[in-house]
Coordinates of C-alpha atoms and ligand atoms in Angstrom, one line a residue:
M1 CA 0.0 0.0 0.0
R2 CA 1.1 3.6 -0.6
F3 CA -0.1 6.8 1.0
F4 CA 0.5 10.4 0.3
N5 CA 2.3 11.6 3.4
T6 CA 1.7 15.3 4.2
M7 CA 5.0 15.2 6.0
G8 CA 7.3 15.4 3.0
R9 CA 4.4 15.8 0.6
S10 CA 5.1 12.6 -1.3
L11 CA 3.6 9.2 -2.0
Q12 CA 5.3 6.7 0.3
E13 CA 5.2 2.9 0.6
F14 CA 3.3 2.0 3.8
T15 CA 5.2 0.0 6.4
P16 CA 3.7 -0.2 9.9
I17 CA 5.9 -0.3 13.0
K18 CA 4.4 -3.5 14.2
P19 CA 3.9 -5.7 11.1
D20 CA 0.4 -6.9 12.0
N21 CA -1.1 -4.0 14.0
V22 CA -1.5 -0.6 12.5
R23 CA -2.0 2.2 15.1
M24 CA -3.9 5.2 13.9
Y25 CA -5.1 8.4 15.5
T26 CA -8.0 10.4 14.2
C27 CA -8.9 13.9 15.4
G28 CA -12.5 13.6 16.5
P29 CA -15.3 16.1 16.9
T30 CA -15.6 19.0 19.2
V31 CA -19.0 18.2 20.8
Y32 CA -20.6 21.6 20.8
N33 CA -23.0 21.0 17.9
Y34 CA -24.2 18.4 15.4
A35 CA -21.3 17.5 13.1
H36 CA -21.9 18.8 9.5
I37 CA -21.3 16.9 6.3
G38 CA -17.9 18.5 5.8
N39 CA -16.8 16.9 9.2
F40 CA -18.4 13.6 8.1
R41 CA -16.5 13.7 4.8
A42 CA -13.3 13.5 6.9
Y43 CA -14.7 10.8 9.3
L44 CA -15.7 8.8 6.2
F45 CA -12.3 9.1 4.6
E46 CA -10.8 7.8 7.9
D47 CA -13.3 4.9 7.9
V48 CA -12.4 4.0 4.3
L49 CA -8.8 4.2 5.3
K50 CA -9.3 1.9 8.2
R51 CA -11.4 -0.6 6.2
T52 CA -8.8 -0.6 3.5
L53 CA -6.1 -1.5 6.0
E54 CA -8.3 -4.3 7.2
Y55 CA -8.9 -5.3 3.6
F56 CA -5.2 -5.7 3.2
G57 CA -5.1 -7.9 6.3
Y58 CA -3.9 -5.5 9.0
K59 CA -5.4 -5.3 12.4
V60 CA -6.1 -1.6 13.1
T61 CA -6.2 0.1 16.5
Q62 CA -7.9 3.4 15.9
V63 CA -8.3 6.1 18.5
M64 CA -10.7 9.0 17.9
N65 CA -10.8 11.7 20.6
L66 CA -13.9 13.7 21.7
T67 CA -13.1 17.3 22.5
D68 CA -15.5 18.0 25.4
V69 CA -13.7 21.0 26.8
D70 CA -12.4 23.9 24.8
D71 CA -13.2 27.5 24.0
K72 CA -16.3 26.6 21.9
T73 CA -17.9 24.0 24.3
I74 CA -17.5 26.4 27.2
R75 CA -18.9 29.3 25.2
D76 CA -22.0 27.4 24.0
S77 CA -22.8 25.5 27.1
K78 CA -23.0 28.9 28.9
A79 CA -25.2 30.3 26.2
A80 CA -27.5 27.2 26.6
G81 CA -27.5 27.6 30.4
L82 CA -26.2 24.0 30.9
K83 CA -23.4 22.4 32.8
L84 CA -20.5 21.6 30.4
Q85 CA -20.9 17.8 30.7
D86 CA -24.7 18.0 30.3
F87 CA -24.3 20.1 27.2
T88 CA -21.6 18.0 25.6
R89 CA -23.4 14.7 26.4
K90 CA -26.2 15.6 24.0
Y91 CA -23.8 16.1 21.1
K92 CA -21.7 13.0 22.0
D93 CA -24.8 10.9 21.8
A94 CA -25.8 12.5 18.5
F95 CA -22.3 11.9 17.1
F96 CA -22.4 8.2 17.8
E97 CA -25.9 8.0 16.2
D98 CA -24.6 9.7 13.1
L99 CA -21.6 7.4 12.9
K100 CA -24.0 4.4 12.9
T101 CA -26.2 6.0 10.3
L102 CA -23.2 6.4 8.0
R103 CA -22.1 2.9 8.7
I104 CA -18.8 4.1 10.1
E105 CA -17.0 1.2 11.9
P106 CA -16.4 2.1 15.6
A107 CA -12.9 3.1 16.6
S108 CA -11.2 1.0 19.3
H109 CA -11.2 3.9 21.8
Y110 CA -13.1 7.2 22.0
P111 CA -11.2 9.0 24.8
E112 CA -12.9 12.1 26.2
A113 CA -10.6 15.1 27.0
T114 CA -12.2 15.7 30.4
A115 CA -11.4 12.2 31.5
H116 CA -7.7 12.6 30.7
I117 CA -6.7 15.8 32.6
P118 CA -4.0 14.0 34.7
E119 CA -2.3 12.6 31.5
M120 CA -2.2 16.2 30.1
Q121 CA -0.8 17.6 33.2
R122 CA 2.0 15.0 33.3
M123 CA 2.9 16.1 29.8
I124 CA 3.1 19.7 30.7
D125 CA 5.2 18.8 33.7
I126 CA 7.7 17.0 31.4
L127 CA 7.8 20.1 29.1
F128 CA 8.3 22.3 32.1
K129 CA 11.3 20.3 33.4
K130 CA 12.8 20.4 29.9
G131 CA 12.5 24.1 29.9
I132 CA 10.2 24.1 26.9
A133 CA 7.0 25.2 28.7
Y134 CA 6.8 28.4 30.7
K135 CA 4.3 30.2 32.8
S136 CA 3.4 33.7 31.6
E137 CA 2.2 36.7 33.6
D138 CA -1.4 35.9 32.6
G139 CA -1.1 32.7 34.7
S140 CA -1.3 30.3 31.7
V141 CA 1.4 27.9 30.6
Y142 CA 2.8 28.2 27.1
F143 CA 4.9 26.1 24.7
S144 CA 7.9 28.0 23.6
I145 CA 8.2 27.3 19.8
D146 CA 11.7 28.8 19.9
K147 CA 12.8 25.8 21.9
F148 CA 11.6 23.4 19.2
P149 CA 13.7 24.0 16.1
D150 CA 11.5 21.6 14.0
Y151 CA 8.4 23.8 14.6
G152 CA 6.6 24.2 11.3
K153 CA 7.8 21.1 9.5
L154 CA 4.3 19.7 8.8
A155 CA 2.5 22.9 7.7
R156 CA 5.8 24.2 6.2
I157 CA 6.0 27.4 8.1
D158 CA 8.9 29.6 7.5
R159 CA 11.3 29.9 10.5
E160 CA 11.2 33.7 9.8
Q161 CA 7.5 33.7 10.6
Q162 CA 8.1 32.2 14.0
R163 CA 7.9 35.0 16.6
A164 CA 9.5 33.9 19.8
G165 CA 7.8 35.1 22.9
V166 CA 4.6 36.2 21.2
R167 CA 1.8 34.3 22.8
I168 CA -1.6 33.1 21.7
N169 CA -4.3 31.9 24.1
S170 CA -7.1 30.8 21.8
D171 CA -7.4 27.3 20.6
E172 CA -7.8 28.2 16.9
Y173 CA -5.7 30.7 15.0
E174 CA -4.3 31.3 11.5
K175 CA -0.8 30.8 10.1
D176 CA 0.0 34.5 10.2
S177 CA -0.3 34.4 14.0
V178 CA 2.3 31.7 14.6
A179 CA 3.2 32.1 18.3
D180 CA 3.7 30.3 21.5
F181 CA 0.5 28.4 22.2
A182 CA -1.3 27.6 25.4
L183 CA -0.8 24.2 27.1
W184 CA -2.7 25.2 30.2
K185 CA -5.1 28.0 30.3
A186 CA -5.5 29.9 33.6
W187 CA -9.1 30.1 34.8
S188 CA -10.9 33.2 33.8
E189 CA -14.4 34.5 34.7
S190 CA -15.7 33.4 31.4
D191 CA -14.9 29.7 32.2
G192 CA -17.5 29.6 34.9
D193 CA -17.2 26.4 36.9
V194 CA -15.1 24.7 34.3
K195 CA -11.7 24.3 36.0
W196 CA -9.2 21.8 37.3
D197 CA -6.5 22.1 39.9
S198 CA -2.9 22.0 38.7
P199 CA 0.6 22.8 39.9
W200 CA 0.2 26.0 37.8
G201 CA -3.1 27.1 39.3
E202 CA -6.7 26.4 38.5
G203 CA -7.5 26.2 34.8
R204 CA -8.0 23.9 31.8
P205 CA -5.9 22.3 29.1
G206 CA -5.3 23.8 25.7
W207 CA -7.0 21.9 22.9
H208 CA -3.8 20.7 21.1
L209 CA -2.5 19.0 24.2
E210 CA -5.5 16.7 24.4
C211 CA -4.5 14.8 21.3
S212 CA -0.8 14.5 22.3
A213 CA -1.7 13.1 25.7
M214 CA -4.4 10.8 24.6
S215 CA -2.7 9.4 21.5
M216 CA 0.3 8.6 23.7
K217 CA -1.8 6.8 26.3
Y218 CA -3.6 4.6 23.8
L219 CA -1.1 4.2 21.0
G220 CA 2.4 4.9 22.4
K221 CA 5.0 7.6 21.9
T222 CA 5.4 6.8 18.2
F223 CA 2.7 5.3 16.0
D224 CA 1.8 4.8 12.4
I225 CA -0.9 7.1 11.0
H226 CA -2.4 10.4 12.1
T227 CA -5.3 11.8 10.2
G228 CA -7.6 14.8 10.1
G229 CA -9.0 17.4 7.8
V230 CA -6.7 19.9 6.1
D231 CA -7.8 22.6 8.4
N232 CA -6.4 20.5 11.3
M233 CA -2.9 20.7 9.8
F234 CA -2.2 24.2 11.3
P235 CA -2.1 24.9 14.1
H236 CA -3.5 21.8 15.6
H237 CA -1.3 19.1 14.2
E238 CA 1.8 21.3 14.1
D239 CA 1.3 21.9 17.8
E240 CA 0.7 18.2 18.5
I241 CA 4.0 17.3 16.9
A242 CA 5.8 20.0 18.9
Q243 CA 4.4 18.9 22.2
S244 CA 4.8 15.2 21.7
E245 CA 8.3 15.2 20.1
A246 CA 9.6 17.8 22.6
A247 CA 8.2 15.8 25.6
N248 CA 9.1 12.3 24.4
G249 CA 12.3 13.0 22.5
C250 CA 11.2 10.7 19.6
K251 CA 9.3 10.8 16.4
F252 CA 5.6 11.3 16.9
V253 CA 3.9 9.9 13.8
N254 CA 5.2 8.2 10.6
Y255 CA 2.3 9.0 8.2
W256 CA 0.1 12.1 8.1
L257 CA -3.0 11.9 6.0
H258 CA -5.2 14.9 5.4
C259 CA -8.7 15.1 3.9
E260 CA -9.6 18.1 1.7
H261 CA -12.5 20.4 2.2
L262 CA -16.1 20.0 1.1
T263 CA -17.9 22.7 -0.9
V264 CA -21.6 22.9 -1.6
D265 CA -22.6 23.9 -5.1
N266 CA -19.0 25.1 -5.5
K267 CA -19.3 27.5 -2.5
K268 CA -17.9 27.3 1.0
M269 CA -20.5 25.7 3.3
S270 CA -21.7 28.3 5.7
K271 CA -24.8 29.0 7.7
S272 CA -25.1 32.5 6.2
L273 CA -25.2 31.1 2.7
G274 CA -28.0 28.7 3.7
N275 CA -26.0 25.8 2.3
F276 CA -25.0 24.3 5.6
Y277 CA -26.1 20.7 6.2
T278 CA -25.8 18.3 9.1
L279 CA -26.5 14.6 8.4
R280 CA -29.9 15.1 10.1
D281 CA -30.8 17.8 7.5
L282 CA -30.3 15.3 4.7
Q283 CA -32.1 12.5 6.6
N284 CA -35.1 14.9 7.0
K285 CA -35.0 15.3 3.2
G286 CA -35.4 11.5 2.9
Y287 CA -31.8 10.5 2.1
T288 CA -30.4 7.4 3.9
G289 CA -27.1 7.1 5.6
A290 CA -25.9 4.6 2.9
E291 CA -26.7 7.2 0.2
V292 CA -24.9 10.0 2.0
R293 CA -22.0 7.7 2.6
W294 CA -21.8 6.7 -1.1
A295 CA -21.9 10.4 -2.2
L296 CA -19.2 11.5 0.2
I297 CA -16.7 8.7 -0.4
G298 CA -16.8 8.8 -4.2
T299 CA -14.3 11.6 -4.5
H300 CA -10.6 11.1 -3.7
Y301 CA -9.9 12.3 -0.2
R302 CA -7.2 14.7 -1.4
S303 CA -9.5 16.5 -3.9
K304 CA -12.1 19.0 -3.0
L305 CA -15.5 17.4 -2.9
N306 CA -18.3 19.5 -4.4
F307 CA -21.5 18.4 -2.7
S308 CA -24.9 18.9 -4.3
F309 CA -28.3 17.2 -4.2
A310 CA -27.7 16.0 -7.7
L311 CA -24.8 14.0 -6.2
L312 CA -27.0 12.5 -3.6
D313 CA -29.7 11.6 -6.2
Q314 CA -27.0 10.0 -8.3
A315 CA -25.9 8.0 -5.2
R316 CA -29.5 6.9 -4.7
A317 CA -29.9 5.8 -8.3
T318 CA -26.6 3.8 -8.2
L319 CA -27.4 2.0 -4.9
R320 CA -30.9 1.1 -6.2
K321 CA -29.4 -0.3 -9.4
F322 CA -27.0 -2.4 -7.2
A323 CA -29.9 -3.6 -5.0
D324 CA -31.7 -4.7 -8.1
F325 CA -28.5 -6.4 -9.5
F326 CA -28.0 -8.3 -6.2
Q327 CA -31.6 -9.4 -6.2
R328 CA -31.3 -10.8 -9.7
L329 CA -28.2 -12.7 -8.6
R330 CA -30.0 -14.1 -5.7
D331 CA -32.9 -15.1 -7.9
L332 CA -30.8 -17.2 -10.3
E333 CA -32.0 -20.7 -10.8
K334 CA -30.0 -23.5 -9.1
G335 CA -27.0 -24.8 -11.0
S336 CA -23.3 -24.4 -11.7
L337 CA -23.5 -22.9 -15.2
G338 CA -21.0 -20.0 -15.6
K339 CA -19.1 -20.8 -12.4
E340 CA -15.6 -20.6 -14.0
A341 CA -16.4 -17.5 -15.9
A342 CA -17.7 -15.8 -12.8
A343 CA -14.6 -16.8 -10.8
E344 CA -12.4 -15.3 -13.5
L345 CA -14.4 -12.1 -13.6
A346 CA -14.3 -11.8 -9.8
A347 CA -10.6 -12.4 -9.5
K348 CA -9.8 -9.8 -12.1
A349 CA -12.1 -7.2 -10.4
D350 CA -10.6 -8.1 -7.0
K351 CA -7.1 -7.4 -8.2
D352 CA -8.1 -4.1 -9.9
F353 CA -10.0 -3.0 -6.8
A354 CA -7.1 -3.7 -4.5
D355 CA -4.6 -2.0 -6.9
G356 CA -6.8 1.1 -6.9
I357 CA -7.7 1.4 -3.3
G358 CA -4.2 0.4 -2.1
N359 CA -2.7 3.2 -4.1
D360 CA -3.4 6.1 -1.7
L361 CA -7.1 5.1 -1.6
G362 CA -7.7 5.5 -5.3
I363 CA -11.4 5.4 -5.1
A364 CA -12.0 6.2 -8.8
E365 CA -10.0 3.1 -9.9
A366 CA -11.6 1.0 -7.2
L367 CA -15.1 2.0 -8.2
A368 CA -14.2 1.4 -11.9
A369 CA -13.4 -2.2 -11.0
V370 CA -16.7 -2.5 -9.3
F371 CA -18.7 -1.1 -12.2
T372 CA -16.7 -3.1 -14.8
L373 CA -17.6 -6.3 -12.9
E374 CA -21.3 -5.3 -12.7
R375 CA -21.4 -4.6 -16.4
A376 CA -19.8 -7.9 -17.3
V377 CA -22.1 -9.9 -15.1
N378 CA -25.1 -8.1 -16.4
S379 CA -24.2 -9.0 -19.9
A380 CA -23.7 -12.7 -18.8
L381 CA -27.1 -12.6 -17.1
A382 CA -28.8 -11.2 -20.2
K383 CA -27.4 -14.1 -22.1
H384 CA -28.5 -16.6 -19.4
E385 CA -24.9 -17.7 -18.9
F386 CA -25.0 -17.8 -15.1
Q387 CA -26.8 -20.0 -12.6
S388 CA -26.9 -19.8 -8.8
E389 CA -23.3 -20.9 -8.1
A390 CA -21.9 -18.3 -10.4
G391 CA -24.2 -15.8 -8.9
E392 CA -22.9 -16.6 -5.4
I393 CA -19.3 -16.1 -6.5
I394 CA -20.2 -12.6 -7.7
L395 CA -22.2 -11.8 -4.6
E396 CA -19.2 -12.9 -2.5
Q397 CA -17.0 -10.5 -4.4
F398 CA -19.4 -7.7 -3.8
R399 CA -19.5 -8.5 -0.1
K400 CA -15.7 -8.2 -0.2
F401 CA -15.8 -4.8 -1.9
N402 CA -18.4 -3.7 0.6
K403 CA -16.0 -4.3 3.4
V404 CA -14.3 -1.1 2.2
L405 CA -17.3 0.7 0.6
G406 CA -19.9 0.0 3.2
S407 CA -23.0 1.3 1.3
L408 CA -24.0 -1.8 -0.6
D409 CA -26.7 -4.1 0.7
V410 CA -25.5 -7.3 -0.9
D411 CA -27.8 -9.5 1.2
A412 CA -30.8 -7.4 2.0
A413 CA -33.9 -7.8 -0.2
A414 CA -34.3 -4.9 -2.5
E415 CA -36.7 -2.4 -1.0
P416 CA -40.1 -3.1 -2.5
E417 CA -41.4 -0.3 -4.5
E418 CA -44.9 1.1 -3.8
V419 CA -46.9 -0.2 -6.8
P420 CA -50.2 1.6 -7.4
A421 CA -53.3 -0.8 -7.3
E422 CA -54.3 -0.1 -10.9
I423 CA -50.8 -0.8 -12.2
M424 CA -50.8 -4.1 -10.2
A425 CA -54.2 -5.0 -11.7
L426 CA -52.9 -4.4 -15.2
A427 CA -49.8 -6.5 -14.5
E428 CA -52.0 -9.3 -13.3
A429 CA -54.3 -9.0 -16.3
R430 CA -51.2 -9.3 -18.5
S431 CA -50.1 -12.5 -16.7
A432 CA -53.6 -13.9 -17.1
A433 CA -53.5 -13.1 -20.8
R434 CA -50.2 -14.8 -21.2
K435 CA -51.4 -17.9 -19.4
A436 CA -54.4 -18.0 -21.8
R437 CA -51.8 -17.7 -24.6
D438 CA -53.4 -14.4 -25.7
F439 CA -50.0 -12.9 -26.5
A440 CA -51.4 -9.9 -28.5
K441 CA -53.4 -8.8 -25.5
A442 CA -50.4 -9.4 -23.2
D443 CA -48.2 -7.2 -25.4
E444 CA -50.9 -4.6 -25.5
I445 CA -51.0 -4.4 -21.7
R446 CA -47.2 -4.4 -21.5
N447 CA -47.1 -1.3 -23.7
Q448 CA -49.8 0.3 -21.6
L449 CA -47.8 -0.3 -18.5
K450 CA -44.6 1.0 -20.2
E451 CA -46.4 4.2 -21.1
A452 CA -47.4 4.6 -17.5
G453 CA -43.7 4.2 -16.6
W454 CA -43.7 0.6 -15.3
I455 CA -42.0 -2.6 -16.3
V456 CA -43.4 -6.0 -15.7
E457 CA -41.3 -9.2 -15.5
D458 CA -42.1 -12.8 -15.1
T459 CA -39.4 -14.3 -12.9
P460 CA -39.1 -17.8 -11.4
G461 CA -40.2 -16.1 -8.1
G462 CA -43.4 -14.8 -9.7
L463 CA -44.6 -11.5 -11.1
K464 CA -42.4 -8.5 -10.7
V465 CA -43.4 -4.9 -11.3
K466 CA -41.0 -2.1 -11.1
K467 CA -40.5 1.5 -12.3
A468 CA -39.0 1.9 -15.7
Ligands
ZN501 ZN1 -6.4 16.3 17.4

């Protein structure tokens, strides 16, 4: 497998530290609101990454943190008049529901920041003893970027831009305000009752420190893969590297993978433009998790994804087509006709899929293998070249693809379409005409149905009526 490593900006062969167990850390949500589809694009990329590693036989230990204390959670819990933990609980629960809807496989651990304050304090202590952390006159503890010569290596920040001694207290800031960042924030009035004791006075941890402390606890000082959205790269990931490498004296992460932004109708998604969607907004419009998932994973993770409702409709049509395809394979009459041909087609598709997805998650190539197989099988079905055993080989291959893709319902019965009573009556009249060998009348009714937009089929399982 190969991945594009943000550190070094190049495609690199993937070699895990432990040959059979990949350790991977994923920056999780700040639980102050429902996650939006831009967030979910990143979580889905990480899910596809994890599933791909599993597809290639690796065991994956994945950690995703939950940021349940930071500037935003405190600000919004106060506005809602709730205690911090009551406020964040609601959005933690919603987040897990959404993951399930999108068929995202659970991570191995979901550590919460508020449950790991001692681990964070230990890390600050180490940085203090090494002379890298210092307490400023505002009572907060900062990381001195001047003491870490590698600062900026991930986001490629010019050493010139680094302004020693200039401090920034907020969790989020832009590249042009590169400065010493807060490890421990002294309590201030606006924090209300959110505070912990520490050797440096009452306060709370800085956001970046969470991920350094929690990744170390669950994955060790050095691990394989760290992921996030491109907007996490600076300052968040840059600061994580600085904290972890300065404290531990060893390399933090071997491979950094970042997922690009999502736009909506080619515009930045924002509440003011009215193009801001949570998963729940799309569900309320009738789309399923499988459809949203298919739409969001179909673009390579390093390309911008332009979301639109046309894209969702396309996903819906594709998944329905597949559901129909699987049904036809399940309905094949018993027998071994076409078994070898099916095995050959499946083996070729399997190889092409693996070549594609293993090459920096080349989803376009992987999907091309899937569609090529579907077309070849459809053509064999049209010529009645396959019986049930061949069909099962193909279904098994699709189950395998689905271990990565996740949106295909290979074994579920296709959702029955609501067929109006008068259409059903016509279809039955046609069957009766056929039985009576009145083929002229049967054809006439078939055309009538076609004009109304319906197709009727006589299958071994009985009469089937579906939309044209
Ligand atoms: Zn993080």
